[in-house]
Amino acid sequence: MAFWNRRKPIEAPQHQELKRTLSWPHLVALGVGAIVGAGIYALIGQGAGMAGPGVIVSFAIAGAVCACAALCYAELASMMPASGSAYTYTYSSLGELAGWIVGWALILEYSVVVSAVAVGWSGYASGVLTGFGVNIPQMLPFGEMAGHALHFNPLAVFIIFLVAGLLILGTRESAWVNSALVVLKIAALILFLVIALPAFDISRFTPFAPFGWGSTPQADGTNIGVMAAAAVMFFAFYGFDAVSTAAEEAKNPGRDLAIGIIGSMVICTLLYMLVGAAAIGAMDFNMFASSGEPIAEIVRSLNQPEAAAIIGGVASIAIPTVILAFLYGQTRIFYVMSRDGLLPRSWGRVHSKLGTPVIMTIFTAVVCSALAGLLTLGEIASLANAGTLAAFIAVAVSVMVLRHSAPNAERPFRTPLVWVVAPLAIVGCLYLFSSLNLGTIERFFIWMAIGIPIYLLWGARKSTLAVKG
């Protein structure tokens, strides 16, 4: 078998190092924690500015594509209870090179999301601290590199390392903290619905799609339209894939992973549709499209400053659940790729007492902290989406390949109507990818062009399967 076509076995790894401490409520909370965050608290304004009231359809389209992908994820996660998410599934079904490409795309996705959300959180936290008389600058300039201003964001760095420290202490402990914050975050959105729905005015939905239904490029390099907004709103949904990275720490992966993935998607899709409709109905979208905190802005416009302060405070406290979920997922991707030999094996060492990959967690925190001074949420959402769309396409292809190549393999969860659902996921992801702006697509392929030579020079010779011959 050619080096690029080597495949990992479908079975779970024989040597279990990570502790199995997570049950399905933890996994649902992990998924909701990753999904509900900056996407709904901040990007809903940007989406409304791109699509107008049609952003409701943008949410529905992005959610439908993610639902198809989630069903494919659920089958593979129950079939292959190993960490690594789409990377592991692709490696086992499509081969080593395809697995590396997907793993490289996931490294892009997880790293930039952690960095961008940390920066977004720093804005909320800075405002809260200022209200208490504590003035911590959000950005401290310290020079330029290739014409790009460099900044140090002390609050973003602080929250990244705080979350990393929590993950190092233990998966179960961080899962309980995450669950508590998820409840708080959902409660804040319910408070928004209670305030916004009485002010609902159906006339604000006319015209419904003022910028068109497709994706229209603008002179400044951005795109507008319902599909363009869907390509960005996709960022608000896809955190469910972080659940699949917990396969080796789930108590009953065959059952719990499917519940965690599908349960978190159902909860968040319904919540997003309600919040999006309430936001548009309560306030003209042009008035909150450019706001960095659109949910709180709408509540303030309804003469509820105390509630707006509560929502802003909750956002500053609870948005770190997104950082926790993606930092957790990133460290597990690194861990599995290093265990497979595609990255240095020393990166995958697990602490004998804590049962967590300490070195990899610290390294990831350092990298994400460095990126936090260079990236903004709006820019990075599209770039993260590109990596995720590539991974989702690979997962949908993998489901169909394994239905053909391993028809008798045990599947505790089977994707219903797989020959319809998987192709819909692929077509939907390809269309959303094409709806991203040209600069984002170019940066994604540059990242891929960097990754493939790394595999050819290192992974193709050093991988576990290559060593075994």
CSV table of C-alpha atoms in Angstrom, one decimal:
chain,number,residue,atom,x,y,z
A,1,MET,CA,0.0,0.0,0.0
A,2,ALA,CA,1.4,3.4,-0.9
A,3,PHE,CA,2.5,5.7,1.9
A,4,TRP,CA,-0.3,8.2,1.3
A,5,ASN,CA,-2.9,5.5,1.3
A,6,ARG,CA,-2.0,3.8,4.6
A,7,ARG,CA,-5.0,3.5,6.9
A,8,LYS,CA,-5.4,3.3,10.7
A,9,PRO,CA,-7.5,0.4,12.0
A,10,ILE,CA,-11.1,1.3,12.8
A,11,GLU,CA,-10.9,-0.1,16.3
A,12,ALA,CA,-10.2,2.0,19.4
A,13,PRO,CA,-6.5,2.3,20.4
A,14,GLN,CA,-5.3,-0.6,22.5
A,15,HIS,CA,-3.5,1.5,25.1
A,16,GLN,CA,-5.9,3.8,26.9
A,17,GLU,CA,-4.1,6.7,28.6
A,18,LEU,CA,-6.8,9.3,28.9
A,19,LYS,CA,-9.3,8.9,31.8
A,20,ARG,CA,-12.9,8.0,30.9
A,21,THR,CA,-14.8,10.5,33.1
A,22,LEU,CA,-17.4,12.0,30.8
A,23,SER,CA,-21.1,11.0,30.5
A,24,TRP,CA,-23.6,12.2,27.9
A,25,PRO,CA,-24.7,15.3,30.0
A,26,HIS,CA,-21.1,16.4,30.0
A,27,LEU,CA,-20.8,15.9,26.3
A,28,VAL,CA,-24.1,17.8,25.5
A,29,ALA,CA,-22.8,20.6,27.7
A,30,LEU,CA,-19.4,20.5,25.9
A,31,GLY,CA,-21.2,20.8,22.5
A,32,VAL,CA,-23.5,23.6,23.6
A,33,GLY,CA,-20.6,25.4,25.3
A,34,ALA,CA,-18.7,25.3,22.0
A,35,ILE,CA,-21.7,26.2,19.8
A,36,VAL,CA,-23.3,29.0,21.9
A,37,GLY,CA,-20.9,31.8,22.2
A,38,ALA,CA,-19.4,34.5,20.1
A,39,GLY,CA,-21.4,33.4,17.1
A,40,ILE,CA,-24.8,34.3,18.6
A,41,TYR,CA,-23.6,37.0,21.0
A,42,ALA,CA,-21.5,39.0,18.4
A,43,LEU,CA,-21.8,37.6,14.9
A,44,ILE,CA,-25.6,37.9,14.7
A,45,GLY,CA,-25.1,41.7,14.0
A,46,GLN,CA,-22.6,41.0,11.2
A,47,GLY,CA,-25.0,38.4,9.7
A,48,ALA,CA,-27.9,40.8,9.8
A,49,GLY,CA,-25.8,43.5,8.1
A,50,MET,CA,-25.0,41.0,5.3
A,51,ALA,CA,-28.5,39.5,4.8
A,52,GLY,CA,-31.0,41.8,6.6
A,53,PRO,CA,-34.0,39.9,8.0
A,54,GLY,CA,-33.0,37.0,5.7
A,55,VAL,CA,-30.3,36.2,8.3
A,56,ILE,CA,-33.1,33.9,9.8
A,57,VAL,CA,-32.8,31.8,6.6
A,58,SER,CA,-29.0,32.0,6.8
A,59,PHE,CA,-29.2,30.5,10.3
A,60,ALA,CA,-31.5,27.8,8.9
A,61,ILE,CA,-29.2,26.9,6.0
A,62,ALA,CA,-26.1,26.8,8.1
A,63,GLY,CA,-27.9,24.7,10.7
A,64,ALA,CA,-29.3,22.3,8.1
A,65,VAL,CA,-25.8,21.7,6.6
A,66,CYS,CA,-24.4,21.2,10.1
A,67,ALA,CA,-27.2,18.9,11.0
A,68,CYS,CA,-26.3,16.6,8.0
A,69,ALA,CA,-22.7,16.7,9.0
A,70,ALA,CA,-23.5,16.1,12.7
A,71,LEU,CA,-25.4,12.9,11.7
A,72,CYS,CA,-22.3,11.7,9.8
A,73,TYR,CA,-20.1,12.6,12.8
A,74,ALA,CA,-22.4,10.7,15.2
A,75,GLU,CA,-22.1,7.4,13.2
A,76,LEU,CA,-18.3,7.6,12.9
A,77,ALA,CA,-17.8,8.7,16.6
A,78,SER,CA,-19.8,5.7,17.8
A,79,MET,CA,-18.0,3.4,15.3
A,80,MET,CA,-14.5,4.6,16.1
A,81,PRO,CA,-14.4,5.6,19.8
A,82,ALA,CA,-11.0,7.3,19.5
A,83,SER,CA,-9.9,10.9,20.0
A,84,GLY,CA,-9.1,13.0,16.9
A,85,SER,CA,-12.5,13.8,15.4
A,86,ALA,CA,-12.6,14.2,11.7
A,87,TYR,CA,-8.8,13.6,11.5
A,88,THR,CA,-9.1,10.0,12.9
A,89,TYR,CA,-12.2,9.2,10.8
A,90,THR,CA,-10.5,10.3,7.6
A,91,TYR,CA,-7.2,8.6,8.4
A,92,SER,CA,-9.1,5.3,8.9
A,93,SER,CA,-11.3,5.5,5.8
A,94,LEU,CA,-9.4,7.6,3.1
A,95,GLY,CA,-5.8,7.2,4.1
A,96,GLU,CA,-2.9,8.9,5.7
A,97,LEU,CA,-2.4,11.9,3.4
A,98,ALA,CA,-6.1,12.7,3.5
A,99,GLY,CA,-6.0,12.3,7.3
A,100,TRP,CA,-3.1,14.7,7.6
A,101,ILE,CA,-4.9,17.3,5.4
A,102,VAL,CA,-8.0,17.2,7.6
A,103,GLY,CA,-5.9,17.3,10.8
A,104,TRP,CA,-4.0,20.3,9.4
A,105,ALA,CA,-7.3,22.0,8.6
A,106,LEU,CA,-8.5,21.3,12.1
A,107,ILE,CA,-5.4,22.8,13.6
A,108,LEU,CA,-6.2,26.0,11.7
A,109,GLU,CA,-9.8,25.9,12.8
A,110,TYR,CA,-9.3,25.3,16.5
A,111,SER,CA,-6.3,27.6,17.0
A,112,VAL,CA,-7.8,30.6,15.4
A,113,VAL,CA,-11.2,30.2,17.0
A,114,VAL,CA,-9.5,30.1,20.5
A,115,SER,CA,-7.6,33.2,19.7
A,116,ALA,CA,-10.4,35.1,18.1
A,117,VAL,CA,-12.9,34.3,20.9
A,118,ALA,CA,-10.4,35.3,23.5
A,119,VAL,CA,-10.0,38.6,21.8
A,120,GLY,CA,-13.8,39.0,21.6
A,121,TRP,CA,-14.1,38.1,25.3
A,122,SER,CA,-11.5,40.7,26.2
A,123,GLY,CA,-13.8,43.4,24.9
A,124,TYR,CA,-16.6,42.3,27.1
A,125,ALA,CA,-14.3,41.8,30.1
A,126,SER,CA,-12.7,45.2,29.6
A,127,GLY,CA,-16.1,46.9,29.7
A,128,VAL,CA,-17.1,45.1,32.8
A,129,LEU,CA,-13.8,45.9,34.6
A,130,THR,CA,-14.1,49.6,33.6
A,131,GLY,CA,-17.5,49.7,35.2
A,132,PHE,CA,-15.8,48.7,38.5
A,133,GLY,CA,-13.1,51.3,38.1
A,134,VAL,CA,-10.4,48.9,36.9
A,135,ASN,CA,-8.8,50.1,33.6
A,136,ILE,CA,-7.0,47.3,31.8
A,137,PRO,CA,-6.2,48.2,28.1
A,138,GLN,CA,-7.6,45.7,25.7
A,139,MET,CA,-4.8,46.2,23.2
A,140,LEU,CA,-1.2,47.3,23.8
A,141,PRO,CA,0.8,48.1,20.6
A,142,PHE,CA,4.4,46.9,20.5
A,143,GLY,CA,5.5,47.2,16.9
A,144,GLU,CA,4.8,46.1,13.3
A,145,MET,CA,5.6,43.0,11.2
A,146,ALA,CA,5.3,43.1,7.4
A,147,GLY,CA,3.1,46.2,7.7
A,148,HIS,CA,0.8,44.5,10.2
A,149,ALA,CA,0.4,46.2,13.6
A,150,LEU,CA,1.3,43.9,16.5
A,151,HIS,CA,-0.5,44.1,19.8
A,152,PHE,CA,-0.4,42.4,23.1
A,153,ASN,CA,-3.8,41.7,24.6
A,154,PRO,CA,-3.4,41.0,28.3
A,155,LEU,CA,-6.9,39.9,29.0
A,156,ALA,CA,-7.0,37.5,26.0
A,157,VAL,CA,-3.7,35.9,27.1
A,158,PHE,CA,-5.0,35.7,30.7
A,159,ILE,CA,-8.2,33.9,29.7
A,160,ILE,CA,-6.4,31.4,27.4
A,161,PHE,CA,-4.0,30.4,30.1
A,162,LEU,CA,-6.7,30.3,32.8
A,163,VAL,CA,-8.7,27.8,30.6
A,164,ALA,CA,-5.5,25.9,29.8
A,165,GLY,CA,-4.8,25.5,33.5
A,166,LEU,CA,-8.3,24.2,34.1
A,167,LEU,CA,-7.9,21.6,31.4
A,168,ILE,CA,-4.5,20.6,32.8
A,169,LEU,CA,-6.1,19.9,36.2
A,170,GLY,CA,-8.5,17.4,34.7
A,171,THR,CA,-11.2,16.7,32.1
A,172,ARG,CA,-13.9,16.0,34.6
A,173,GLU,CA,-13.3,19.1,36.7
A,174,SER,CA,-13.2,21.3,33.6
A,175,ALA,CA,-16.4,19.6,32.3
A,176,TRP,CA,-18.3,20.5,35.5
A,177,VAL,CA,-17.2,24.2,35.3
A,178,ASN,CA,-18.2,24.2,31.6
A,179,SER,CA,-21.7,22.8,32.4
A,180,ALA,CA,-22.3,25.5,35.0
A,181,LEU,CA,-21.3,28.2,32.6
A,182,VAL,CA,-23.4,26.8,29.8
A,183,VAL,CA,-26.5,27.0,32.0
A,184,LEU,CA,-25.7,30.6,32.8
A,185,LYS,CA,-25.2,31.4,29.1
A,186,ILE,CA,-28.5,29.8,28.0
A,187,ALA,CA,-30.3,31.7,30.9
A,188,ALA,CA,-29.0,35.0,29.5
A,189,LEU,CA,-30.4,34.3,26.0
A,190,ILE,CA,-33.7,33.3,27.5
A,191,LEU,CA,-33.7,36.6,29.4
A,192,PHE,CA,-33.1,38.3,26.0
A,193,LEU,CA,-36.1,36.4,24.5
A,194,VAL,CA,-38.4,37.4,27.4
A,195,ILE,CA,-37.5,41.1,26.9
A,196,ALA,CA,-37.4,41.2,23.1
A,197,LEU,CA,-40.4,39.1,22.1
A,198,PRO,CA,-43.0,41.6,23.5
A,199,ALA,CA,-41.5,44.3,21.3
A,200,PHE,CA,-41.7,42.0,18.2
A,201,ASP,CA,-42.9,43.9,15.0
A,202,ILE,CA,-43.4,41.8,11.9
A,203,SER,CA,-43.0,44.9,9.7
A,204,ARG,CA,-39.3,44.9,10.4
A,205,PHE,CA,-39.0,41.8,8.2
A,206,THR,CA,-39.9,43.7,5.0
A,207,PRO,CA,-38.0,43.6,2.7
A,208,PHE,CA,-36.9,40.2,3.8
A,209,ALA,CA,-33.8,39.8,1.7
A,210,PRO,CA,-32.7,43.4,0.8
A,211,PHE,CA,-29.2,42.3,-0.4
A,212,GLY,CA,-30.3,39.2,-2.4
A,213,TRP,CA,-30.4,35.5,-1.8
A,214,GLY,CA,-26.9,34.6,-3.1
A,215,SER,CA,-23.4,35.8,-2.3
A,216,THR,CA,-22.5,39.1,-4.0
A,217,PRO,CA,-18.9,40.4,-3.8
A,218,GLN,CA,-18.4,44.0,-2.8
A,219,ALA,CA,-15.7,46.4,-3.7
A,220,ASP,CA,-14.1,46.1,-0.3
A,221,GLY,CA,-13.6,42.3,-0.7
A,222,THR,CA,-16.6,41.3,1.5
A,223,ASN,CA,-19.7,39.5,0.3
A,224,ILE,CA,-23.4,40.2,1.1
A,225,GLY,CA,-26.6,38.2,0.6
A,226,VAL,CA,-28.3,35.4,2.4
A,227,MET,CA,-25.8,32.7,1.4
A,228,ALA,CA,-22.9,35.0,2.2
A,229,ALA,CA,-24.3,35.4,5.7
A,230,ALA,CA,-24.9,31.6,5.9
A,231,ALA,CA,-21.2,31.1,5.2
A,232,VAL,CA,-20.3,33.3,8.2
A,233,MET,CA,-23.2,32.1,10.4
A,234,PHE,CA,-21.8,28.6,10.0
A,235,PHE,CA,-19.3,29.7,12.6
A,236,ALA,CA,-22.1,29.9,15.1
A,237,PHE,CA,-23.0,26.2,14.8
A,238,TYR,CA,-20.0,23.9,14.3
A,239,GLY,CA,-18.7,23.5,17.8
A,240,PHE,CA,-20.4,20.1,18.0
A,241,ASP,CA,-17.3,18.5,16.4
A,242,ALA,CA,-15.5,19.2,19.7
A,243,VAL,CA,-17.7,16.5,21.2
A,244,SER,CA,-16.1,13.9,19.0
A,245,THR,CA,-12.6,14.7,20.2
A,246,ALA,CA,-13.7,13.4,23.7
A,247,ALA,CA,-14.2,9.8,22.4
A,248,GLU,CA,-11.5,8.3,24.6
A,249,GLU,CA,-12.8,10.1,27.7
A,250,ALA,CA,-16.4,9.2,27.3
A,251,LYS,CA,-17.7,6.5,29.7
A,252,ASN,CA,-20.0,4.9,27.0
A,253,PRO,CA,-18.8,6.3,23.7
A,254,GLY,CA,-21.1,4.2,21.5
A,255,ARG,CA,-24.1,5.9,23.1
A,256,ASP,CA,-22.9,9.1,24.7
A,257,LEU,CA,-21.1,10.6,21.7
A,258,ALA,CA,-24.2,10.4,19.5
A,259,ILE,CA,-26.4,12.0,22.2
A,260,GLY,CA,-23.8,14.7,22.8
A,261,ILE,CA,-23.4,15.6,19.1
A,262,ILE,CA,-27.1,15.5,18.0
A,263,GLY,CA,-28.4,16.8,21.3
A,264,SER,CA,-26.2,19.9,21.3
A,265,MET,CA,-27.1,20.6,17.6
A,266,VAL,CA,-30.9,20.4,18.2
A,267,ILE,CA,-30.8,22.6,21.3
A,268,CYS,CA,-28.6,25.3,19.6
A,269,THR,CA,-30.5,25.4,16.3
A,270,LEU,CA,-33.8,26.0,18.0
A,271,LEU,CA,-32.3,28.6,20.3
A,272,TYR,CA,-30.6,30.4,17.4
A,273,MET,CA,-33.7,30.6,15.3
A,274,LEU,CA,-35.7,32.1,18.3
A,275,VAL,CA,-32.9,34.6,19.1
A,276,GLY,CA,-32.5,35.6,15.5
A,277,ALA,CA,-36.2,36.2,14.9
A,278,ALA,CA,-36.5,38.1,18.3
A,279,ALA,CA,-33.6,40.3,17.4
A,280,ILE,CA,-34.9,41.3,14.0
A,281,GLY,CA,-38.4,41.7,15.3
A,282,ALA,CA,-37.4,44.0,18.2
A,283,MET,CA,-35.1,46.4,16.4
A,284,ASP,CA,-34.3,47.5,12.8
A,285,PHE,CA,-31.3,45.4,11.8
A,286,ASN,CA,-29.4,48.4,10.5
A,287,MET,CA,-29.3,49.8,14.0
A,288,PHE,CA,-27.4,46.8,15.5
A,289,ALA,CA,-25.6,45.4,12.4
A,290,SER,CA,-22.3,47.2,13.3
A,291,SER,CA,-22.5,46.6,17.1
A,292,GLY,CA,-19.9,44.5,18.8
A,293,GLU,CA,-22.5,43.4,21.4
A,294,PRO,CA,-25.8,43.3,19.4
A,295,ILE,CA,-27.8,41.3,21.9
A,296,ALA,CA,-27.1,43.8,24.7
A,297,GLU,CA,-27.6,46.7,22.3
A,298,ILE,CA,-31.1,45.6,21.5
A,299,VAL,CA,-32.0,45.2,25.2
A,300,ARG,CA,-30.7,48.7,26.0
A,301,SER,CA,-32.8,50.1,23.1
A,302,LEU,CA,-35.9,48.6,24.9
A,303,ASN,CA,-35.1,50.6,28.0
A,304,GLN,CA,-33.7,47.7,30.0
A,305,PRO,CA,-30.2,48.9,30.9
A,306,GLU,CA,-30.0,46.5,33.9
A,307,ALA,CA,-30.9,43.5,31.8
A,308,ALA,CA,-28.3,44.7,29.2
A,309,ALA,CA,-25.7,44.8,31.9
A,310,ILE,CA,-26.6,41.3,33.0
A,311,ILE,CA,-26.4,39.9,29.5
A,312,GLY,CA,-23.0,41.7,28.9
A,313,GLY,CA,-21.7,40.4,32.3
A,314,VAL,CA,-22.9,36.8,31.5
A,315,ALA,CA,-21.2,37.0,28.1
A,316,SER,CA,-17.9,38.0,29.8
A,317,ILE,CA,-18.2,35.1,32.2
A,318,ALA,CA,-19.7,32.4,29.9
A,319,ILE,CA,-18.0,33.0,26.5
A,320,PRO,CA,-14.9,31.2,27.9
A,321,THR,CA,-16.8,28.0,27.5
A,322,VAL,CA,-16.2,28.3,23.8
A,323,ILE,CA,-12.5,28.7,24.5
A,324,LEU,CA,-12.5,25.7,26.8
A,325,ALA,CA,-14.3,23.5,24.2
A,326,PHE,CA,-12.0,24.5,21.3
A,327,LEU,CA,-8.8,24.5,23.4
A,328,TYR,CA,-9.8,21.0,24.6
A,329,GLY,CA,-10.4,19.9,21.1
A,330,GLN,CA,-7.2,21.4,19.8
A,331,THR,CA,-5.0,19.6,22.4
A,332,ARG,CA,-6.7,16.3,21.6
A,333,ILE,CA,-6.1,16.7,17.9
A,334,PHE,CA,-2.4,17.4,18.6
A,335,TYR,CA,-2.3,14.5,21.0
A,336,VAL,CA,-3.7,12.0,18.6
A,337,MET,CA,-1.6,13.2,15.6
A,338,SER,CA,1.6,13.0,17.7
A,339,ARG,CA,0.6,9.5,19.0
A,340,ASP,CA,0.2,8.5,15.3
A,341,GLY,CA,3.7,9.9,14.6
A,342,LEU,CA,2.6,12.6,12.2
A,343,LEU,CA,3.8,15.1,14.8
A,344,PRO,CA,6.7,14.6,17.2
A,345,ARG,CA,5.7,11.8,19.7
A,346,SER,CA,6.9,13.8,22.7
A,347,TRP,CA,4.0,16.2,22.1
A,348,GLY,CA,1.5,13.5,23.1
A,349,ARG,CA,2.8,12.6,26.5
A,350,VAL,CA,0.0,12.3,29.1
A,351,HIS,CA,0.7,13.3,32.8
A,352,SER,CA,0.8,10.1,34.9
A,353,LYS,CA,-1.3,11.6,37.7
A,354,LEU,CA,-3.5,14.2,36.0
A,355,GLY,CA,-4.3,12.0,33.0
A,356,THR,CA,-4.1,15.0,30.6
A,357,PRO,CA,-1.6,16.0,27.9
A,358,VAL,CA,0.1,18.8,29.9
A,359,ILE,CA,2.9,19.8,27.5
A,360,MET,CA,0.6,19.9,24.5
A,361,THR,CA,-2.0,22.0,26.4
A,362,ILE,CA,0.7,24.6,27.4
A,363,PHE,CA,2.1,24.7,23.9
A,364,THR,CA,-1.4,25.2,22.4
A,365,ALA,CA,-2.1,28.0,24.9
A,366,VAL,CA,1.2,29.8,23.9
A,367,VAL,CA,0.4,29.6,20.2
A,368,CYS,CA,-3.2,30.8,20.6
A,369,SER,CA,-2.0,33.7,22.9
A,370,ALA,CA,0.5,34.8,20.2
A,371,LEU,CA,-2.3,34.8,17.6
A,372,ALA,CA,-4.7,36.7,19.8
A,373,GLY,CA,-2.8,40.0,19.2
A,374,LEU,CA,-3.2,39.7,15.4
A,375,LEU,CA,-6.7,38.5,14.8
A,376,THR,CA,-10.3,39.8,15.0
A,377,LEU,CA,-13.4,37.8,15.3
A,378,GLY,CA,-14.9,38.9,12.0
A,379,GLU,CA,-11.8,38.1,10.0
A,380,ILE,CA,-11.2,34.8,11.7
A,381,ALA,CA,-14.7,33.4,11.6
A,382,SER,CA,-14.5,33.0,7.8
A,383,LEU,CA,-11.0,31.5,8.0
A,384,ALA,CA,-12.0,29.0,10.7
A,385,ASN,CA,-15.1,28.1,8.6
A,386,ALA,CA,-12.9,27.2,5.6
A,387,GLY,CA,-11.0,24.6,7.7
A,388,THR,CA,-14.2,23.3,9.2
A,389,LEU,CA,-16.0,22.9,5.9
A,390,ALA,CA,-13.1,20.9,4.6
A,391,ALA,CA,-13.3,18.6,7.6
A,392,PHE,CA,-17.1,18.2,7.3
A,393,ILE,CA,-16.8,17.2,3.6
A,394,ALA,CA,-14.2,14.6,4.5
A,395,VAL,CA,-16.4,13.2,7.3
A,396,ALA,CA,-19.4,12.8,4.9
A,397,VAL,CA,-17.2,11.1,2.3
A,398,SER,CA,-15.8,8.8,5.0
A,399,VAL,CA,-19.2,7.7,6.1
A,400,MET,CA,-20.1,6.6,2.6
A,401,VAL,CA,-16.7,4.9,2.0
A,402,LEU,CA,-16.9,2.9,5.2
A,403,ARG,CA,-20.5,1.8,4.4
A,404,HIS,CA,-19.0,0.3,1.3
A,405,SER,CA,-15.6,-1.0,2.6
A,406,ALA,CA,-16.7,-2.1,6.1
A,407,PRO,CA,-20.4,-2.8,5.8
A,408,ASN,CA,-20.4,-5.3,8.7
A,409,ALA,CA,-18.5,-3.1,11.2
A,410,GLU,CA,-20.4,-2.4,14.5
A,411,ARG,CA,-22.3,0.9,14.3
A,412,PRO,CA,-24.1,1.7,17.6
A,413,PHE,CA,-25.5,4.8,15.8
A,414,ARG,CA,-26.3,4.7,12.1
A,415,THR,CA,-26.9,7.8,10.0
A,416,PRO,CA,-30.5,7.7,8.7
A,417,LEU,CA,-30.8,7.9,4.9
A,418,VAL,CA,-27.0,8.1,4.7
A,419,TRP,CA,-27.0,8.1,0.8
A,420,VAL,CA,-29.1,11.3,1.0
A,421,VAL,CA,-27.8,13.0,4.2
A,422,ALA,CA,-24.0,12.6,3.4
A,423,PRO,CA,-24.2,14.0,-0.2
A,424,LEU,CA,-26.4,16.9,1.1
A,425,ALA,CA,-23.6,17.6,3.7
A,426,ILE,CA,-21.0,17.6,0.9
A,427,VAL,CA,-23.0,19.8,-1.5
A,428,GLY,CA,-24.0,22.2,1.3
A,429,CYS,CA,-20.4,22.5,2.5
A,430,LEU,CA,-19.0,23.1,-1.0
A,431,TYR,CA,-21.6,25.8,-1.6
A,432,LEU,CA,-20.9,27.5,1.7
A,433,PHE,CA,-17.1,27.3,1.0
A,434,SER,CA,-17.7,29.0,-2.4
A,435,SER,CA,-19.7,31.7,-0.7
A,436,LEU,CA,-16.7,32.8,1.5
A,437,ASN,CA,-14.8,35.8,0.3
A,438,LEU,CA,-11.9,35.3,-2.1
A,439,GLY,CA,-9.2,36.4,0.5
A,440,THR,CA,-10.4,33.7,2.9
A,441,ILE,CA,-10.3,31.0,0.3
A,442,GLU,CA,-6.8,32.1,-0.7
A,443,ARG,CA,-5.5,32.0,2.9
A,444,PHE,CA,-6.9,28.5,3.4
A,445,PHE,CA,-5.1,27.1,0.4
A,446,ILE,CA,-1.9,28.9,1.5
A,447,TRP,CA,-2.2,27.1,4.8
A,448,MET,CA,-2.7,23.8,3.0
A,449,ALA,CA,0.3,24.5,0.8
A,450,ILE,CA,2.4,24.8,4.0
A,451,GLY,CA,1.0,21.7,5.5
A,452,ILE,CA,1.5,19.2,2.7
A,453,PRO,CA,5.3,19.6,2.5
A,454,ILE,CA,5.5,19.1,6.3
A,455,TYR,CA,3.7,15.8,5.9
A,456,LEU,CA,6.0,14.7,3.0
A,457,LEU,CA,9.2,15.6,4.9
A,458,TRP,CA,8.1,14.3,8.3
A,459,GLY,CA,4.8,12.4,8.6
A,460,ALA,CA,5.3,10.2,5.6
A,461,ARG,CA,8.5,8.8,7.1
A,462,LYS,CA,7.8,9.1,10.9
A,463,SER,CA,4.2,8.0,11.2
A,464,THR,CA,3.5,4.9,13.3
A,465,LEU,CA,2.3,3.0,10.3
A,466,ALA,CA,5.5,3.9,8.4
A,467,VAL,CA,7.7,2.7,11.2
A,468,LYS,CA,5.7,-0.6,11.5
A,469,GLY,CA,6.4,-1.0,7.8
